Structures are given as C-alpha cells and as structure tokens.
PDB file of C-alpha atoms and ligand atoms in Angstrom:
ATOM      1  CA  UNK C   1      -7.138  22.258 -19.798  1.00  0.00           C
ATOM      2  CA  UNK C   2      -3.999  23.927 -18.588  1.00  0.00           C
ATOM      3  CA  UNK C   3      -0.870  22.937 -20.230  1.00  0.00           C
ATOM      4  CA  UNK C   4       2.049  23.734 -18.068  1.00  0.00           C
ATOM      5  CA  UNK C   5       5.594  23.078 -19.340  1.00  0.00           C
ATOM      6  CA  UNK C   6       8.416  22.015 -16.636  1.00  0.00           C
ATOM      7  CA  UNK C   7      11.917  22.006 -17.751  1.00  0.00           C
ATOM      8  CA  UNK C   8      12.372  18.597 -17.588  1.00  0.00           C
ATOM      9  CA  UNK C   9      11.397  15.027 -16.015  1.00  0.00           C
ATOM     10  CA  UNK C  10      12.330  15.905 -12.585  1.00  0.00           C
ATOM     11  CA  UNK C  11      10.833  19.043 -12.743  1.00  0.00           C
ATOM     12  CA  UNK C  12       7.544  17.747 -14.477  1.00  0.00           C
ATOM     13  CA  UNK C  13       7.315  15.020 -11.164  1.00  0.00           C
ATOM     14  CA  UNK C  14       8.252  17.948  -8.869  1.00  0.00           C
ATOM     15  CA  UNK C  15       5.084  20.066 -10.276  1.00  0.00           C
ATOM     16  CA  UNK C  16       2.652  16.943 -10.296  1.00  0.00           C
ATOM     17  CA  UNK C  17       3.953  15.601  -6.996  1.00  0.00           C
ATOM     18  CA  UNK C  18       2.708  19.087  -5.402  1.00  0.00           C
ATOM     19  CA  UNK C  19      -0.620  18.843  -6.443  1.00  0.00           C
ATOM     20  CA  UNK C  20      -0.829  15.431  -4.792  1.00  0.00           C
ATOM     21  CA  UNK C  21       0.924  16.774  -2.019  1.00  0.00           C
ATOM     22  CA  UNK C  22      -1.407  19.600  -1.726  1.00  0.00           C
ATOM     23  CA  UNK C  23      -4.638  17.550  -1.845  1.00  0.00           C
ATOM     24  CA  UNK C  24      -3.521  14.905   0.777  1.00  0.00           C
ATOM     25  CA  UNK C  25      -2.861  18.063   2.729  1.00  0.00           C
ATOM     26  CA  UNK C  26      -6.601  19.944   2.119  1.00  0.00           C
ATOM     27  CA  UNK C  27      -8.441  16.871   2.548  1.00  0.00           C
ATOM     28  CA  UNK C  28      -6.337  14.108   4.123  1.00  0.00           C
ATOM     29  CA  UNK C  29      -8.176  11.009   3.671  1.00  0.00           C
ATOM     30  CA  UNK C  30      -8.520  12.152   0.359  1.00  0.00           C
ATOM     31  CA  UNK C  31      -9.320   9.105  -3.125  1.00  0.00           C
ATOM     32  CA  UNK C  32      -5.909   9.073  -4.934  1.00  0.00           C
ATOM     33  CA  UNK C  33      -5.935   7.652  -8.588  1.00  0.00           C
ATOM     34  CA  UNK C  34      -2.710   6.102  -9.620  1.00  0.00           C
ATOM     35  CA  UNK C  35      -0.811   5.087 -12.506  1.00  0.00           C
ATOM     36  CA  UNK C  36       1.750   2.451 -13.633  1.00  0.00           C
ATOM     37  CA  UNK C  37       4.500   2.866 -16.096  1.00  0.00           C
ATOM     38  CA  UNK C  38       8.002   4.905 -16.242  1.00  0.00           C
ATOM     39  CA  UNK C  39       6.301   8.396 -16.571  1.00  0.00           C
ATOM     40  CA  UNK C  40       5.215   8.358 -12.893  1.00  0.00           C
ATOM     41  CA  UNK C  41       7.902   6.829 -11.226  1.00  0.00           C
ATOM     42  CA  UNK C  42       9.712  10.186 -10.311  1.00  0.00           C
ATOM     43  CA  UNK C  43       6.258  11.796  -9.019  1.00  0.00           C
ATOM     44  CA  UNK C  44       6.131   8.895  -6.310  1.00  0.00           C
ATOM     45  CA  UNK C  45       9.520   9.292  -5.336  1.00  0.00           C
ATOM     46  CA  UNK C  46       9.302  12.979  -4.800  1.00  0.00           C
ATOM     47  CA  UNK C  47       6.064  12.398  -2.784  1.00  0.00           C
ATOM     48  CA  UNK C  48       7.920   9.692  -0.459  1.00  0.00           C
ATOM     49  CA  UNK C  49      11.043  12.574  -0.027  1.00  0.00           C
ATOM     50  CA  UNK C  50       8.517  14.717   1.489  1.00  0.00           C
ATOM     51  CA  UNK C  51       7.041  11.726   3.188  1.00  0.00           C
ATOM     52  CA  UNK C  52      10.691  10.719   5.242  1.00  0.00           C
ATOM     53  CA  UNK C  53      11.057  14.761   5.675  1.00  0.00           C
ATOM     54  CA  UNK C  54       7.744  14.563   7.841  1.00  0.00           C
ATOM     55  CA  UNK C  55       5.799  16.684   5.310  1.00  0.00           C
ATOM     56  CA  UNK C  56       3.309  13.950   4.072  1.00  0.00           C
ATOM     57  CA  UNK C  57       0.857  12.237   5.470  1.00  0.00           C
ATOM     58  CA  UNK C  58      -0.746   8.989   4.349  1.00  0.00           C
ATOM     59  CA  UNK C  59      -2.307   7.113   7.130  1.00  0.00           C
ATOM     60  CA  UNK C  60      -5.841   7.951   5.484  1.00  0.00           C
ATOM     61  CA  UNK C  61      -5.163   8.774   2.056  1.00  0.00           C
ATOM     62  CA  UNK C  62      -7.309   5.797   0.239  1.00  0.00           C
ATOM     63  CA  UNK C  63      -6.029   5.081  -3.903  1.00  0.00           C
ATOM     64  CA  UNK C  64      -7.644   3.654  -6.946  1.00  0.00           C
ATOM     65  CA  UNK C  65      -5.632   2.665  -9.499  1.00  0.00           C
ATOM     66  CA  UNK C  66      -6.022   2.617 -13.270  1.00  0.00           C
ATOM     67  CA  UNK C  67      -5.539  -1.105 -14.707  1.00  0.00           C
ATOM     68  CA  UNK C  68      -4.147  -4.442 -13.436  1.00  0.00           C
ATOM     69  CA  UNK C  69      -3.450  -7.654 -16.485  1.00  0.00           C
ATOM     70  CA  UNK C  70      -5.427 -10.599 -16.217  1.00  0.00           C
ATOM     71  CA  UNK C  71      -3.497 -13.223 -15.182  1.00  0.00           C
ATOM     72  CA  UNK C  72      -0.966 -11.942 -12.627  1.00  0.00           C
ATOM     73  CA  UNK C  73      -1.303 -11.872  -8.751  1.00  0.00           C
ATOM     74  CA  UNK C  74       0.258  -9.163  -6.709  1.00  0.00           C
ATOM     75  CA  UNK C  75       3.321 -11.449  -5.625  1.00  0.00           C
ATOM     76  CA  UNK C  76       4.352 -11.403  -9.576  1.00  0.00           C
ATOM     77  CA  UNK C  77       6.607  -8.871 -10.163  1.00  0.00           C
ATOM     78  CA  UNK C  78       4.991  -8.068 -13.560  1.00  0.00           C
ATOM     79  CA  UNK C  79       1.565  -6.748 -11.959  1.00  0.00           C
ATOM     80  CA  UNK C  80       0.547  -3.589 -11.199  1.00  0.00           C
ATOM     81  CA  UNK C  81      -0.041  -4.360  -7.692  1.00  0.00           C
ATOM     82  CA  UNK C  82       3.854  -5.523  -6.995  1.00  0.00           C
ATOM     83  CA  UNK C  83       4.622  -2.070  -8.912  1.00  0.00           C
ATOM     84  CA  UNK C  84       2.563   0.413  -6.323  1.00  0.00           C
ATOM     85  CA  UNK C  85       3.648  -1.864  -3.456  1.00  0.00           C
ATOM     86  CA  UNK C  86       7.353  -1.821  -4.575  1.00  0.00           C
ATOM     87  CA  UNK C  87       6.920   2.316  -6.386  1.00  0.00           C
ATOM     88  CA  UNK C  88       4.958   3.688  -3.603  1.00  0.00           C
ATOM     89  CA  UNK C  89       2.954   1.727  -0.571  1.00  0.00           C
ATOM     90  CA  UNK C  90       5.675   0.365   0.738  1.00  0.00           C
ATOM     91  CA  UNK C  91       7.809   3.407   1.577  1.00  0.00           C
ATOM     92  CA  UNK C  92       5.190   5.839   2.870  1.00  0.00           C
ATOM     93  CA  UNK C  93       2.826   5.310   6.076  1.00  0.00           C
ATOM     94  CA  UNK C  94      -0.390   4.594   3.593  1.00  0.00           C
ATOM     95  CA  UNK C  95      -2.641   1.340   5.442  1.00  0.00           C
ATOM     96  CA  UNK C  96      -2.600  -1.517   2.242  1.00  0.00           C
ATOM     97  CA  UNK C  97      -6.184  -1.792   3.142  1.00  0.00           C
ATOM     98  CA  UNK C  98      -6.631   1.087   1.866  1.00  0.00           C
ATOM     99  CA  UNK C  99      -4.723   0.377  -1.602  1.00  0.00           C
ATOM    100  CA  UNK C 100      -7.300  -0.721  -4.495  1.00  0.00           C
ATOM    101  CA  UNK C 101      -5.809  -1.774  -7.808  1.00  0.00           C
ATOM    102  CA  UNK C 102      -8.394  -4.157  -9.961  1.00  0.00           C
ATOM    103  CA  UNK C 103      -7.894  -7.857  -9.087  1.00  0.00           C
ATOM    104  CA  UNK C 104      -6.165  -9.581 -12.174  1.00  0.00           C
ATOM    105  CA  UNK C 105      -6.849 -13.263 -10.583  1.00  0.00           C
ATOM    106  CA  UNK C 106     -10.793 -12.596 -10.531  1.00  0.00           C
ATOM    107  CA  UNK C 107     -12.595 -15.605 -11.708  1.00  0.00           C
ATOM    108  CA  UNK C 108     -15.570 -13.469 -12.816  1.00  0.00           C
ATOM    109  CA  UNK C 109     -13.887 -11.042 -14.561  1.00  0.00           C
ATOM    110  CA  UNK C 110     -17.346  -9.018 -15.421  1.00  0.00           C
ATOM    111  CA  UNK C 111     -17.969  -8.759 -11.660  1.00  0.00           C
ATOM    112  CA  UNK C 112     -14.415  -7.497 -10.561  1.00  0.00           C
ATOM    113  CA  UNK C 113     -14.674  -4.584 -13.260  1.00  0.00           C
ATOM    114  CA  UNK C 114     -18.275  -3.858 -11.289  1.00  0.00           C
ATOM    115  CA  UNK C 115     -17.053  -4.450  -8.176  1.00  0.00           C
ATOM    116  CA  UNK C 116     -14.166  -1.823  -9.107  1.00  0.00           C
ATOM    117  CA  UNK C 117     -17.100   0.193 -10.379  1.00  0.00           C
ATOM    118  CA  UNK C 118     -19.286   0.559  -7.192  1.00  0.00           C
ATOM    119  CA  UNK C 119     -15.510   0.397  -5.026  1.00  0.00           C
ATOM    120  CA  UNK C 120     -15.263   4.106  -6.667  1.00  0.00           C
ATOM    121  CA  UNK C 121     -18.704   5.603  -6.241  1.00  0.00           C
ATOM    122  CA  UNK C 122     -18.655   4.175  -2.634  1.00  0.00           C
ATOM    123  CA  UNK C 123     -15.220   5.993  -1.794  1.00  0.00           C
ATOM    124  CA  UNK C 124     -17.138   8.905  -3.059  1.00  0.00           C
ATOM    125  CA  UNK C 125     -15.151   9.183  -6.034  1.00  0.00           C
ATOM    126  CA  UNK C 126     -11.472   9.828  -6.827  1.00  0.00           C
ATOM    127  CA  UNK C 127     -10.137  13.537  -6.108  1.00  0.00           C
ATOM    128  CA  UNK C 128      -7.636  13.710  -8.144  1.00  0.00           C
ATOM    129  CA  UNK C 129      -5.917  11.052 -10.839  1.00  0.00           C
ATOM    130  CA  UNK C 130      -2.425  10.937 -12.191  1.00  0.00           C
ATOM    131  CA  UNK C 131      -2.321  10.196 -15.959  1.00  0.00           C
ATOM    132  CA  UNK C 132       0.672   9.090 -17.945  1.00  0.00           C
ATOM    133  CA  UNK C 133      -0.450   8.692 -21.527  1.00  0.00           C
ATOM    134  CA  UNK C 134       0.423   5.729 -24.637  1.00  0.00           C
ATOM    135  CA  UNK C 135       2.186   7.169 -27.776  1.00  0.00           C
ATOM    136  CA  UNK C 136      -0.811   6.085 -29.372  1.00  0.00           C
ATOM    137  CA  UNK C 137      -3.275   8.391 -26.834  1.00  0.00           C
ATOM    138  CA  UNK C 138      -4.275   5.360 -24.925  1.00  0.00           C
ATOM    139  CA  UNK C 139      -4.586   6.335 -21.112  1.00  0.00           C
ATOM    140  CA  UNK C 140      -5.231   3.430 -18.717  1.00  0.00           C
ATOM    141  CA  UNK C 141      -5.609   0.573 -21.250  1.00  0.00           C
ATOM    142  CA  UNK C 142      -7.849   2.569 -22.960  1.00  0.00           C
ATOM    143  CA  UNK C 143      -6.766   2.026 -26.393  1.00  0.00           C
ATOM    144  CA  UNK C 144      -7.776   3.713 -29.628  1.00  0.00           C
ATOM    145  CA  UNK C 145     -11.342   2.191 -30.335  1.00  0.00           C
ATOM    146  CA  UNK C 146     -14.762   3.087 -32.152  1.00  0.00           C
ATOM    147  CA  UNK C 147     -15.957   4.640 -29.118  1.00  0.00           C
ATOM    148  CA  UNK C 148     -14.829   5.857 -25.854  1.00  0.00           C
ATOM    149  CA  UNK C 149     -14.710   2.952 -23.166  1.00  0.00           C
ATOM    150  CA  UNK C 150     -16.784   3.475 -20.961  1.00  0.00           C
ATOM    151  CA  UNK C 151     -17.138   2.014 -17.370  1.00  0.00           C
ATOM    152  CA  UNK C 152     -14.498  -0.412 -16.104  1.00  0.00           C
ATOM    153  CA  UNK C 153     -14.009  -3.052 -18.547  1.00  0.00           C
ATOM    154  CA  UNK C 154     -11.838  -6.072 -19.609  1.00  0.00           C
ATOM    155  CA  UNK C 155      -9.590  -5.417 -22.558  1.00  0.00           C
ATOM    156  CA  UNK C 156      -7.649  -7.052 -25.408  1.00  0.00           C
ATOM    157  CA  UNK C 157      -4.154  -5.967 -25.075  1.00  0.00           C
ATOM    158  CA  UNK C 158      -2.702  -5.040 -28.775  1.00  0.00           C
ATOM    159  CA  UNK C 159      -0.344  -7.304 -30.015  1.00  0.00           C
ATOM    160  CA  UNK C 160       2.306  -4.567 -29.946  1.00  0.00           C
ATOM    161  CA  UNK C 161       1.970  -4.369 -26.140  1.00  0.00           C
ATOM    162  CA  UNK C 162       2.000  -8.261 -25.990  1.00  0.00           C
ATOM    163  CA  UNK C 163       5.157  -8.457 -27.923  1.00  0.00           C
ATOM    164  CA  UNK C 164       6.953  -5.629 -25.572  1.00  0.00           C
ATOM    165  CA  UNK C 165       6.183  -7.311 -22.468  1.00  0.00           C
ATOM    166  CA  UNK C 166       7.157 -10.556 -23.741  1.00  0.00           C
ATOM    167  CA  UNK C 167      10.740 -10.036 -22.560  1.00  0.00           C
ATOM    168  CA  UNK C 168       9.597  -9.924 -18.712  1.00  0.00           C
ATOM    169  CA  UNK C 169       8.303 -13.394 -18.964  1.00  0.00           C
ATOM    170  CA  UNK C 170       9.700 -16.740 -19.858  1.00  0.00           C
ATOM    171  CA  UNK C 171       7.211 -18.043 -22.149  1.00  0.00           C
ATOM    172  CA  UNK C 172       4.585 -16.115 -24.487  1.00  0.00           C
ATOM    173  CA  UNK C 173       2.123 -18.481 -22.356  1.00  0.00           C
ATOM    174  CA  UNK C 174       2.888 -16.541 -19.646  1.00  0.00           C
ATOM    175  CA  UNK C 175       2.253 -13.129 -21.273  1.00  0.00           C
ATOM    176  CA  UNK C 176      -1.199 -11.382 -20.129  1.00  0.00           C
ATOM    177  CA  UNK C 177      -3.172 -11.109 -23.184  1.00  0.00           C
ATOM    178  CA  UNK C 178      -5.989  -8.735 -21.650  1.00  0.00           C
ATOM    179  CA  UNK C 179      -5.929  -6.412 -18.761  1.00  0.00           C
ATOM    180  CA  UNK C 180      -9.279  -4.745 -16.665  1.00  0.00           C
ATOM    181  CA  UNK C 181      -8.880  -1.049 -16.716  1.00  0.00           C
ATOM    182  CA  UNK C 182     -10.826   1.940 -15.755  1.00  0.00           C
ATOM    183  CA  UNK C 183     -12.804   3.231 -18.612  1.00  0.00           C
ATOM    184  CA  UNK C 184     -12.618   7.009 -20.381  1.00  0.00           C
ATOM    185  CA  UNK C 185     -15.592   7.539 -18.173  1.00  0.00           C
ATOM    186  CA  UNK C 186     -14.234   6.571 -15.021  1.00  0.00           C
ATOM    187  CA  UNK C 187     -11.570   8.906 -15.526  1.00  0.00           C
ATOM    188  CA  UNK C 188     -13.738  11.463 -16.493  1.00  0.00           C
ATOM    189  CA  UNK C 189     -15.749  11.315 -13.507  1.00  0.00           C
ATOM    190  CA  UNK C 190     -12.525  12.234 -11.244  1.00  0.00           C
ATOM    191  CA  UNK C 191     -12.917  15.625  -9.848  1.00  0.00           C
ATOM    192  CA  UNK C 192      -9.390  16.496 -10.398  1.00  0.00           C
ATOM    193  CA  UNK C 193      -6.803  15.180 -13.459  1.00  0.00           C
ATOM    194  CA  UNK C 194      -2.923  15.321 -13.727  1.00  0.00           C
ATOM    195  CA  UNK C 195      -1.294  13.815 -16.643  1.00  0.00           C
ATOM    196  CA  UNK C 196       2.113  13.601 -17.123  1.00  0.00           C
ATOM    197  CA  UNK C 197       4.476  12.795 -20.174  1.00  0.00           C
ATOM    198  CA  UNK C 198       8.194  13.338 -20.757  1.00  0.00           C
ATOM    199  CA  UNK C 199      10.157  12.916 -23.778  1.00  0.00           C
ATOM    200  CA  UNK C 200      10.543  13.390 -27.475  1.00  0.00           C
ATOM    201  CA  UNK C 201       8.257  10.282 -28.271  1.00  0.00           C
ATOM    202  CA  UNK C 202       5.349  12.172 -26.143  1.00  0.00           C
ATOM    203  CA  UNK C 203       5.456  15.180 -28.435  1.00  0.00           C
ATOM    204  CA  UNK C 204       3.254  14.366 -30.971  1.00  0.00           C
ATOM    205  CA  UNK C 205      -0.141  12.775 -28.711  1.00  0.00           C
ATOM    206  CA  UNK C 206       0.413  15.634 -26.411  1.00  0.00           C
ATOM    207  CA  UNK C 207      -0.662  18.162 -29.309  1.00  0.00           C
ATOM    208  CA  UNK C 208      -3.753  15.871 -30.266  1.00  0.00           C
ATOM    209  CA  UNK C 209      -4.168  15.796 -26.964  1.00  0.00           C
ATOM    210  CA  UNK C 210      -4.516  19.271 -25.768  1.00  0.00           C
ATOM    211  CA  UNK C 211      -5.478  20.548 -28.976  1.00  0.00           C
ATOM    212  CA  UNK C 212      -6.451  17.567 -32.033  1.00  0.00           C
ATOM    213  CA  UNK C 213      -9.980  16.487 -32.339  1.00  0.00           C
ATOM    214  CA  UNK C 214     -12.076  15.148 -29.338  1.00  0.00           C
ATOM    215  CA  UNK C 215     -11.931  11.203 -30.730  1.00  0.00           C
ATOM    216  CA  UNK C 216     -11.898   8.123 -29.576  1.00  0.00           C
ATOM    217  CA  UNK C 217      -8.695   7.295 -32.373  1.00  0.00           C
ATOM    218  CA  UNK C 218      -7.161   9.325 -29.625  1.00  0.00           C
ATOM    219  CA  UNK C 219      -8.469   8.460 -26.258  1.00  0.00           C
ATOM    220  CA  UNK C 220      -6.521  11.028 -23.956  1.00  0.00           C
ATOM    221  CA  UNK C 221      -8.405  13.776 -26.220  1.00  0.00           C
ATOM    222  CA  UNK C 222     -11.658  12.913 -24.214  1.00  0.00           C
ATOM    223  CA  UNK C 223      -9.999  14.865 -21.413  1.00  0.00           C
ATOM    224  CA  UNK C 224     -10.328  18.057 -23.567  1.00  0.00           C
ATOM    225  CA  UNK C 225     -14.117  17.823 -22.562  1.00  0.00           C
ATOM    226  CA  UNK C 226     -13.459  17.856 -18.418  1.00  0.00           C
ATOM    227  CA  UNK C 227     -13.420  21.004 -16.405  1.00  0.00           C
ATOM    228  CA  UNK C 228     -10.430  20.527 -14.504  1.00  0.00           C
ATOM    229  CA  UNK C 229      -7.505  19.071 -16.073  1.00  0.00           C
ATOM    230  CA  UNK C 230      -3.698  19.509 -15.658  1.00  0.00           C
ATOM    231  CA  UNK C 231      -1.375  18.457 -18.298  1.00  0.00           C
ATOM    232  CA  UNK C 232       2.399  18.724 -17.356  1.00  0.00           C
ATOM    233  CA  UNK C 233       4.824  18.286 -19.631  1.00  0.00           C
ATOM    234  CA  UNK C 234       9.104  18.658 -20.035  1.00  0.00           C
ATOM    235  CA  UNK C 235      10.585  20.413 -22.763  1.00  0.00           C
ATOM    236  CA  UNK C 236      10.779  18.011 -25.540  1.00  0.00           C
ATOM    237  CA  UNK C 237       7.144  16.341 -24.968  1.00  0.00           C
ATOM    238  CA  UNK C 238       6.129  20.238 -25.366  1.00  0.00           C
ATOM    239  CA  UNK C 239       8.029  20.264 -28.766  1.00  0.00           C
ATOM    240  CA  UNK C 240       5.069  19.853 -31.148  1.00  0.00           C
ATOM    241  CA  UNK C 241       2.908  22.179 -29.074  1.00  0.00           C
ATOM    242  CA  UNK C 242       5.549  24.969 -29.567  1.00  0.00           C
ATOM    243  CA  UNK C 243       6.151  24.250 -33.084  1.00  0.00           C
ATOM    244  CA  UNK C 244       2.512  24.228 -34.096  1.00  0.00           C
ATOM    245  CA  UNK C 245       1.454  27.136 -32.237  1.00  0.00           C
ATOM    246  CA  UNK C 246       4.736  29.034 -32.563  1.00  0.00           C
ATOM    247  CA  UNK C 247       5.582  29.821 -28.790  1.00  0.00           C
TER     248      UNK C 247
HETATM  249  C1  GLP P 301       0.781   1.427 -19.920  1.00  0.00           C
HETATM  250  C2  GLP P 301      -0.127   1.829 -18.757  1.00  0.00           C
HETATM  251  C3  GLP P 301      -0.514   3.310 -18.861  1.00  0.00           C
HETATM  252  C4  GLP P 301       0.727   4.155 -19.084  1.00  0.00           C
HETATM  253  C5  GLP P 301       1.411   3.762 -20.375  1.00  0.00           C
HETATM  254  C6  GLP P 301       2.643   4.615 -20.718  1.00  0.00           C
HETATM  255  O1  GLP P 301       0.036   1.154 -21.043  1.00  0.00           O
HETATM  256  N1  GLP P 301      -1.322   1.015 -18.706  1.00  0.00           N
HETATM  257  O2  GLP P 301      -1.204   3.683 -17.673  1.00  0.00           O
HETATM  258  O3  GLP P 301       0.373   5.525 -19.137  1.00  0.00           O
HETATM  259  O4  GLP P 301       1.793   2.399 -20.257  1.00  0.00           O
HETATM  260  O5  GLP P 301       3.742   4.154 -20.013  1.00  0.00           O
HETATM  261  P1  GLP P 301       5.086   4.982 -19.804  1.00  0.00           P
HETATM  262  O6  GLP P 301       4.803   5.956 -18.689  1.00  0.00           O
HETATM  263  O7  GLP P 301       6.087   3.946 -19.386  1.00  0.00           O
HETATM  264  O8  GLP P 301       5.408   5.665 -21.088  1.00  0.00           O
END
C-alpha cells in the first residue's frame, strides 16, 4: 500500500484525478471503476477541467461502477446512475453505452449481480478503481460482516444508512432498503486501486485501514492484502496515522 498525504481535499482529487488521467492516457479504452458519494466529487471535476482544456480523452474509456440501491431507476435523482450521469458522463465525451452501473430495477436481482459479474471479466477486468471509504470501513456497500463479501451481491442496507437517506425521499416507503454492490473480491481483482478520504471523521478507518488487522469488522483492510494500492489522503484524515506512528 502506499499512503500518500495531499494537503487537502482539492489537492487529494488533484493527485487521484492524475492517476486516472494517466491511465486513460497509457491505455485509452481503458475499464474505469467508479464511486458515488461526496469524497469523489472533486476527482471528477478535475478530470472534466482537463477534459474542456483538450487534455482528456473519453470516447473509449469503458466504467464499472461500485453499487446502485434496489429500487431506483436512473431518472431518480437518488440513484447512482443519475449521480455519474449528472457528476461525470454528462460533461466529458465518454459514449453512455459504455457506462455500467448495476441495474437497481432488475427483477431477478441474483442474475443482475451475475450479469454484473461476467460484464467485468468480459471487459477484461477493471484497470484501475476509485475508492472512497464508510467511517465504519465499508467500501462499496460492503459493510462490516463475518466474512469478506465476495462476488457481486445484494445487500441489506444498515438501518443507520436507511435513516440518513430518509431525508431525500418523501416517505420511508420510498427509501431503498438494500442495494447490489461489487463484492471485496471484485475489488480485489482490479489491477489498479485509488481510495480516497478527506476529513477529520476519516482519520480513524484510515489507520485500520492501512495499518489495523486484515478483518472483515473492517472491510477496506482487505485492501492491505493487494499488490497495488493507492491510498490518498488530506491532512486531517492523515491525523491518526501521524499520531500513532509519530510522523
Ligand atoms: C456510500 C457509498 C460508498 C462511499 C461511502 C462514503 O456508502 N456506497 O461507495 O464510499 O458512501 O461516502 P462519502 O464519500 O460521502 O463519505
């Protein structure tokens, strides 16, 4: 693993934003993995500056992303799918078709998450994957569990994650209660991993990360055991690194 500290949340999607930047450039139709939530949201817009300054070019990059609820279609401005579209897809010259998040409307759920499954091995695999990471370690939905999850699967969401994203919905009804998601080993099987945090709430699950016990109470420590991980951190998700080790 190499830990590399950035001074702070622009910097940290500067640094990650290069390595994407640097593999659509080696290897242009290239298998991005993606990630939701605030952490990358300043890694996409850096990568669609360089895209409008002619830098970048995505008319063959292909993506995977991580998770999708149950539930939602990608016209509902809660899914993951509305999120790359509205993050990412839709400002940079990338062909939809070539956009693959796990289809939350499947009526077989079991045969979407294999479907998602055989979608990776017959891309050839993802090059590299951005991470962001849970307080709790999860990465993906990938909560803490008894195991490590394995392929791509359906989950429970916790009830914790069900009460904070009751607010974007009008009735609890409406609320997804489970989500498909890559598993740990579909992440582990990328060639390439980037994960990102920022922020004093990030401090602690970044040192169990990097340097805690490989466990599945902490599913982000799994990466620990593959050969070619980044970790990128700002200043105050590096606090408990610095303070244990003494840099
Ligand atoms: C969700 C997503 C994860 C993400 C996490 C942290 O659970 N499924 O992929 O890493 O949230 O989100 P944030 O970056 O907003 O802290």
């Amino acid at each position: 693993m190499k830990l590399i500290k950035a001074t702070d949340y622009k910097d940290m999607s500067k640094k990650a934003a290069s390595i994407f930047a640097a593999q659509i450039t080696l290897k242009p139709n290239c298998v991005l993995g993606l990630a939701t939530g605030s952490t990358p949201l300043g890694t996409y817009a850096q990568l669609i500056n360089w895209y409008n300054d002619g830098d970048l070019d995505f008319s063959q990059v292909k993506t995977v992303n991580l998770d999708e609820y149950v539930g939602l279609d990608g016209n509902n401005n809660q899914s993951y799918r509305y999120f790359m579209n509205d993050k990412l897809f839709n400002h940079v010259n990338i062909d939809k078709a070539n956009t693959n998040v796990p289809n939350g409307k499947a009526t077989d759920k079991q045969a979407e998450c294999d479907r998602y499954e055989a979608l990776i091995k017959a891309l050839g695999g993802i090059d590299v994957q951005l991470l962001g990471i849970g307080n709790n370690g999860h990465i993906g939905f990938n909560e803490p569990n008894k195991y490590f999850d394995k392929g791509t699967h359906e989950v429970n969401l916790t009830e914790s994650t069900i009460t904070a994203n009751a607010r974007f919905f009008a009735t609890m009804d409406e609320v997804p209660k489970t989500a498909i998601s890559m598993g740990v080993q579909t992440i582990m099987q990328a060639k390439k991993i980037v994960l990102i945090a920022n922020g004093p709430a990030k401090a602690d699950i970044i040192y169990e990360t990097c340097f805690g016990p490989i466990t599945p109470d902490v599913p982000a420590s799994a990466l620990q055991l593959h050969p070619d991980v980044t970790v990128i951190v700002d200043e105050e998700a590096y606090a408990t690194v610095a303070k244990k080790l003494g840099k």
